[in-house]
PDB file of C-alpha atoms in Angstrom:
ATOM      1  CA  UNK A 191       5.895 -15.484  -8.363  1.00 66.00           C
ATOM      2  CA  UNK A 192       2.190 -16.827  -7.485  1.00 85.00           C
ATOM      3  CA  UNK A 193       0.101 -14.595  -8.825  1.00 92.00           C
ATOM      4  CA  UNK A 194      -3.879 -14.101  -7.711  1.00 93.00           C
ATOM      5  CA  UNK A 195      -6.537 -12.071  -8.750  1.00 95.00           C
ATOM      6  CA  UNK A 196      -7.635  -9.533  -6.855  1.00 95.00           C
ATOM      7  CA  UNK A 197     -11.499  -9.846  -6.968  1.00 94.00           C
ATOM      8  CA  UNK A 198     -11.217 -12.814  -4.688  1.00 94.00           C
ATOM      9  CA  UNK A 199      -9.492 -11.168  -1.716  1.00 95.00           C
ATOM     10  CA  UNK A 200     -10.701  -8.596  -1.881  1.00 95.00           C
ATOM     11  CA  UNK A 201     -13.838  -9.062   0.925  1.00 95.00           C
ATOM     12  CA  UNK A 202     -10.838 -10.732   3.306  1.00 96.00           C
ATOM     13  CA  UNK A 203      -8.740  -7.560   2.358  1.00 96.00           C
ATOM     14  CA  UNK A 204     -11.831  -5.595   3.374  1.00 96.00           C
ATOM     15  CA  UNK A 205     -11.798  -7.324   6.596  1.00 96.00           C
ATOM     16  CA  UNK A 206      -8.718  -7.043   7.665  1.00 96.00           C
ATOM     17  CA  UNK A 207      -8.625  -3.676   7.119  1.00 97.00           C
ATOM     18  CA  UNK A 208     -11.863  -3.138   9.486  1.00 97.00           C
ATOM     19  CA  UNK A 209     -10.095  -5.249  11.997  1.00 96.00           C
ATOM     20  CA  UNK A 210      -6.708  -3.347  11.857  1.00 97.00           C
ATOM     21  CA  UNK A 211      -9.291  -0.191  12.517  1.00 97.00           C
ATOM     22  CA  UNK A 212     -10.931  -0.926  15.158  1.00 97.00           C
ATOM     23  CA  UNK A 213      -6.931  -2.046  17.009  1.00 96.00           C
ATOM     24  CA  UNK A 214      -6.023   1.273  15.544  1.00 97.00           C
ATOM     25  CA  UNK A 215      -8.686   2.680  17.628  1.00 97.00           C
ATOM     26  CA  UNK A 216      -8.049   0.931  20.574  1.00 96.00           C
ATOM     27  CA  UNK A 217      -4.399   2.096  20.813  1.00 95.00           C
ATOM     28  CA  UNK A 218      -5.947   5.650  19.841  1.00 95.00           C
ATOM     29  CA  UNK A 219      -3.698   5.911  17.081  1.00 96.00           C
ATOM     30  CA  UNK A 220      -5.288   9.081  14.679  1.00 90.00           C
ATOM     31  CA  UNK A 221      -5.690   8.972  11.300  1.00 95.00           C
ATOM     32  CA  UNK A 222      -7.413   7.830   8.116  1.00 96.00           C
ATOM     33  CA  UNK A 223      -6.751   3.982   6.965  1.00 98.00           C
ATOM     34  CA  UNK A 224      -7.309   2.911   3.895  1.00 97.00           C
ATOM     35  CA  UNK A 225      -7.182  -0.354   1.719  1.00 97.00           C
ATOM     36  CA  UNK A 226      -4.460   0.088  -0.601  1.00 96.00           C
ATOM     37  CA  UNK A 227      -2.498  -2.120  -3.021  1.00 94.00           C
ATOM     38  CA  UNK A 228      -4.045  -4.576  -5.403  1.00 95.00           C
ATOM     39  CA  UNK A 229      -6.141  -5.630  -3.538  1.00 96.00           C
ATOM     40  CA  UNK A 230      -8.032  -2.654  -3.362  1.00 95.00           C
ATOM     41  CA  UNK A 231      -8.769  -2.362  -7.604  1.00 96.00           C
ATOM     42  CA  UNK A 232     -10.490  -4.865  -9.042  1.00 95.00           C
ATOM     43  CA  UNK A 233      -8.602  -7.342 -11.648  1.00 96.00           C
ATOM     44  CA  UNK A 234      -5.584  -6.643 -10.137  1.00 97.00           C
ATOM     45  CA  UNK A 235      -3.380  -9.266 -10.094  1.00 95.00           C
ATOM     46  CA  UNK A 236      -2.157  -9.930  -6.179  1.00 94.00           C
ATOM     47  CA  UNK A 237       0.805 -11.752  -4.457  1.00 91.00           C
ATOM     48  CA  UNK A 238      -2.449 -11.988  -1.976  1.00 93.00           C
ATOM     49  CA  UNK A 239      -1.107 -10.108   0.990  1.00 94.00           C
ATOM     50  CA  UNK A 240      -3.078  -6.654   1.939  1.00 97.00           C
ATOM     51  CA  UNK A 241      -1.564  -3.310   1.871  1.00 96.00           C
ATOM     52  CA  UNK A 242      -3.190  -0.691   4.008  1.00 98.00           C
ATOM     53  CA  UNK A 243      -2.072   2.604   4.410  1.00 98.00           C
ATOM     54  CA  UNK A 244      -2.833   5.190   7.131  1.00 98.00           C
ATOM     55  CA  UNK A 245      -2.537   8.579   6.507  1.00 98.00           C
ATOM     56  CA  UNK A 246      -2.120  11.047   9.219  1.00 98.00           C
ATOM     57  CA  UNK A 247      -1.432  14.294  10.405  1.00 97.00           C
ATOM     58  CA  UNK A 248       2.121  15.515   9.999  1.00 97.00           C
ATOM     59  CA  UNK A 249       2.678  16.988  13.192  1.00 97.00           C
ATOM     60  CA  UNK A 250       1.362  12.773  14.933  1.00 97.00           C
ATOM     61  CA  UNK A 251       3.558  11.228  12.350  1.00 98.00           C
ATOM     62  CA  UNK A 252       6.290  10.541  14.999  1.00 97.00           C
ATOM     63  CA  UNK A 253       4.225   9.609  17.475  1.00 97.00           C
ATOM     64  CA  UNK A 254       2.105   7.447  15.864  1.00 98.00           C
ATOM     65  CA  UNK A 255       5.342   5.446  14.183  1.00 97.00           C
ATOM     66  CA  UNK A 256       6.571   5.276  17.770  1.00 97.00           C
ATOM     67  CA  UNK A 257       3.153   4.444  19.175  1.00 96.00           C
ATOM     68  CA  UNK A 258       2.802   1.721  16.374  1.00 97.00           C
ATOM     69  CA  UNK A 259       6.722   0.206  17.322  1.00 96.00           C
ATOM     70  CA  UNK A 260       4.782  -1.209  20.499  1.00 95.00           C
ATOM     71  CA  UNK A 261       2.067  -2.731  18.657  1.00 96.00           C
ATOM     72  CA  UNK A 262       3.530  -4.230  15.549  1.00 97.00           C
ATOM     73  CA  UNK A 263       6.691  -5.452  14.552  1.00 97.00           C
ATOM     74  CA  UNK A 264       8.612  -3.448  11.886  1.00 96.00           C
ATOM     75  CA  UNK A 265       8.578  -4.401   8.204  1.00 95.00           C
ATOM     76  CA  UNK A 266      10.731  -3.177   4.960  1.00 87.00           C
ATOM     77  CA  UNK A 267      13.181  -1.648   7.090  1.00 89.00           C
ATOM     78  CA  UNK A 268      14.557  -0.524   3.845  1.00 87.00           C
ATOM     79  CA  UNK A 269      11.664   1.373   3.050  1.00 87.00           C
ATOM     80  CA  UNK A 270      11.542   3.277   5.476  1.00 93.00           C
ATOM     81  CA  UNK A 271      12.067   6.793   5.444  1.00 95.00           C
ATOM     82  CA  UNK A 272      11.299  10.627   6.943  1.00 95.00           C
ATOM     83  CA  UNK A 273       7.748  10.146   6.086  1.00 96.00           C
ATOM     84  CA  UNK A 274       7.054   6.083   5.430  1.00 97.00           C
ATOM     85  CA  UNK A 275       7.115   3.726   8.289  1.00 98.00           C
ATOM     86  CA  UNK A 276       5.572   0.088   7.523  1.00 97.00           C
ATOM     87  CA  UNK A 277       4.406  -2.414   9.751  1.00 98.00           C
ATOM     88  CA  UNK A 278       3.713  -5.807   9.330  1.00 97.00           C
ATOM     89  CA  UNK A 279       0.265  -7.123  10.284  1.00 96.00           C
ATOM     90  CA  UNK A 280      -0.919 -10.351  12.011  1.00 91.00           C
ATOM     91  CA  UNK A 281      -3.651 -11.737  10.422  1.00 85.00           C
ATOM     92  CA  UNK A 282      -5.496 -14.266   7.769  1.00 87.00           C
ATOM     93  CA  UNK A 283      -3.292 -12.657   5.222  1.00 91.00           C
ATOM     94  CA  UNK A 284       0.097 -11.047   5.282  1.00 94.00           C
ATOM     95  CA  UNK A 285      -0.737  -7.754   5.977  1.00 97.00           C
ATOM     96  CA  UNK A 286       1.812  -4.322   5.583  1.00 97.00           C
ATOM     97  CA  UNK A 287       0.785  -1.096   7.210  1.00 98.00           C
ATOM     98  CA  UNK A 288       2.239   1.775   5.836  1.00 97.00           C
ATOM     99  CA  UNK A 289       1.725   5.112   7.581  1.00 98.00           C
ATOM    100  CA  UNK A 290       2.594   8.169   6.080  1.00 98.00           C
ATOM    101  CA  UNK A 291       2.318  11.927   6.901  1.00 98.00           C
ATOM    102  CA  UNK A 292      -0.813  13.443   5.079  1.00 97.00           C
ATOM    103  CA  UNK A 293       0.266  15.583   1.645  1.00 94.00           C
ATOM    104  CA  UNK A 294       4.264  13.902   1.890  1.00 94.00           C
ATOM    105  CA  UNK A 295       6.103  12.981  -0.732  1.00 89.00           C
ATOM    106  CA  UNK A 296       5.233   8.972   0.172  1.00 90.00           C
ATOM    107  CA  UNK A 297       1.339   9.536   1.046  1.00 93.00           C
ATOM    108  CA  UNK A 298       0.978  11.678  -2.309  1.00 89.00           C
ATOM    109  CA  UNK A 299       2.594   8.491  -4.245  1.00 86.00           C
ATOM    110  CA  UNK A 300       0.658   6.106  -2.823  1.00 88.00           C
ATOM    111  CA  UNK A 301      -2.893   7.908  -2.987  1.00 89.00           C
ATOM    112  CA  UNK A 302      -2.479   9.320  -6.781  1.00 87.00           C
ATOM    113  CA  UNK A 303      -0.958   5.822  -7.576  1.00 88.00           C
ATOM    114  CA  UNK A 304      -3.401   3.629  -6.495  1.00 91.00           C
ATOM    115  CA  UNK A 305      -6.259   6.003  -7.666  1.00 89.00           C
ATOM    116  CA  UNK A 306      -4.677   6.223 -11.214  1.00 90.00           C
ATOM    117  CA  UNK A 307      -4.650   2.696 -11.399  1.00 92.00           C
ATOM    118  CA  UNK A 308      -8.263   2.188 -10.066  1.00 92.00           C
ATOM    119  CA  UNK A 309      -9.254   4.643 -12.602  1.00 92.00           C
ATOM    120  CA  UNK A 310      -7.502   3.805 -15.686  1.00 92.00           C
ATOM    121  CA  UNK A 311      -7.665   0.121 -17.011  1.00 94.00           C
ATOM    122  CA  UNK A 312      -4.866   0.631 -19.463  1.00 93.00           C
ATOM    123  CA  UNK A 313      -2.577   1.788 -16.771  1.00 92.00           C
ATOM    124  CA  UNK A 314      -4.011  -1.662 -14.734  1.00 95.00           C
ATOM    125  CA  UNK A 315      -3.136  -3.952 -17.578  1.00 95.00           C
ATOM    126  CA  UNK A 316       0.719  -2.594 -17.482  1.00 93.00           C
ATOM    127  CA  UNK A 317       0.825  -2.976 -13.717  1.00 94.00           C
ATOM    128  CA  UNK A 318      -0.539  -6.443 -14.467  1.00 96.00           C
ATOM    129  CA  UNK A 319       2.008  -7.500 -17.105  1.00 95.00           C
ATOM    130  CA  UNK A 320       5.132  -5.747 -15.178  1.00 93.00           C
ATOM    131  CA  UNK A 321       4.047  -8.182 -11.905  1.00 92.00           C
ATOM    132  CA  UNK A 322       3.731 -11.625 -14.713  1.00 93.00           C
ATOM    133  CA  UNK A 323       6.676 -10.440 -16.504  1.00 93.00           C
ATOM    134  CA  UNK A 324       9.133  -9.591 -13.581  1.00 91.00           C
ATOM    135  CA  UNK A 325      11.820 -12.714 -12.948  1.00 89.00           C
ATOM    136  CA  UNK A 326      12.282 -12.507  -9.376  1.00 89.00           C
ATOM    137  CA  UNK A 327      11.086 -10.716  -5.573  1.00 85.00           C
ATOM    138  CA  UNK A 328      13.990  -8.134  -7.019  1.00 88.00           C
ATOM    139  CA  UNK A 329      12.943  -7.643 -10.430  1.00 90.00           C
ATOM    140  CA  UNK A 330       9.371  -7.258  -9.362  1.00 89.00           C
ATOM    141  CA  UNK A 331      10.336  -4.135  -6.844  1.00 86.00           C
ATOM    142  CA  UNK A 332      12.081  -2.757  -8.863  1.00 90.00           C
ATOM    143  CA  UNK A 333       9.865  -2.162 -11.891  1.00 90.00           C
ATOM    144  CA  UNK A 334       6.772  -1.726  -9.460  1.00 88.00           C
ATOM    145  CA  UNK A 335       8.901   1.716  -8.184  1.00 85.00           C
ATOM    146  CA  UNK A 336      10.140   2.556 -11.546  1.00 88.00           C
ATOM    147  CA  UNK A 337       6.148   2.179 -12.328  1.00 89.00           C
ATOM    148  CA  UNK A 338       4.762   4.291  -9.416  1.00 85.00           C
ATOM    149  CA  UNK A 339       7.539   7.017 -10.080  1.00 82.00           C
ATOM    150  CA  UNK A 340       6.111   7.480 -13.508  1.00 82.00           C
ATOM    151  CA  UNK A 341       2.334   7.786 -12.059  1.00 79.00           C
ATOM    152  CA  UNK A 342       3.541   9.884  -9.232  1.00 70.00           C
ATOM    153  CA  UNK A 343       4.884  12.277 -11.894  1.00 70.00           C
ATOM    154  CA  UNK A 344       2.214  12.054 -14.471  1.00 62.00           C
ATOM    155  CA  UNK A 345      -0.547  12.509 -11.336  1.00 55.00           C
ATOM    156  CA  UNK A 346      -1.660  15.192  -9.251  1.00 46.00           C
ATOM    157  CA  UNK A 347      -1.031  15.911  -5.562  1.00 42.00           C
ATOM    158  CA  UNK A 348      -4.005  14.564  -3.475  1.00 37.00           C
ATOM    159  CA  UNK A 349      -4.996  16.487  -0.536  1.00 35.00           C
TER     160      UNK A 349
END
């Protein structure tokens, strides 16, 4: 797996995400999007494809999803779930939109996860070696979820 480092995506990542907004606004889809994913901490080390995540109200969650279905085509159909639709995104990059209902199971994961990480360089440096260490697109997902399921435990609910 080709591995990058974050620091120099991350103004493209920053980018994309403000362009993804503003078509988010267009289709007046609610909610709160945020970079995600390596991209979004410094020294991560990146596949380079952007993860953004939009967070929104649980009672627009289906519409949005079904909203978004027009817009986008589907990605990780195998992710998805009662509260995680992704997307995949058009752009510079390859690009995943993941939308989640605020304060769910999935939105708490990804918010306490990525802020653990952001905040905790030892926590970054074993995300780092679990992504140079992994021996295959299978190996990689898997330890990355084994990963976030420890954080998501060992982290607090975000509002």
């Amino acid at each position: 797996m080709d591995l990058l480092r974050s620091d120099d995506l991350q103004a493209e990542a920053r980018r994309t995400r403000d362009l993804v907004a503003a078509e988010l606004a267009a289709l007046g889809v609610a909610g709160e999007l945020e970079l995600t994913g390596a991209t979004s901490v410094p020294g991560a080390l990146t596949r380079g494809d952007v993860d953004l995540h939009l967070r929104v109200p649980a009672d627009l969650f289906d519409e949005t999803v079904r909203l978004l279905r027009t817009a986008y085509p589907i990605a990780s159909p195998t992710a998805w779930a009662a509260t995680l639709a992704v997307f995949g995104i058009p752009g510079t990059l390859p690009t995943g939109l993941a939308v989640t209902p605020v304060g769910s199971e999935h939105d708490v994961r990804f918010v306490t996860g990525w802020r653990e990480l952001s905040g905790r360089p030892e926590l970054l440096e074993e995300y780092n070696r679990l992504k140079r260490e992994a021996s295959d697109e299978a190996d990689y997902e898997e330890r990355k979820s084994t990963f976030f399921t420890a954080l998501g435990r060992a982290g607090t609910a975000y509002p």
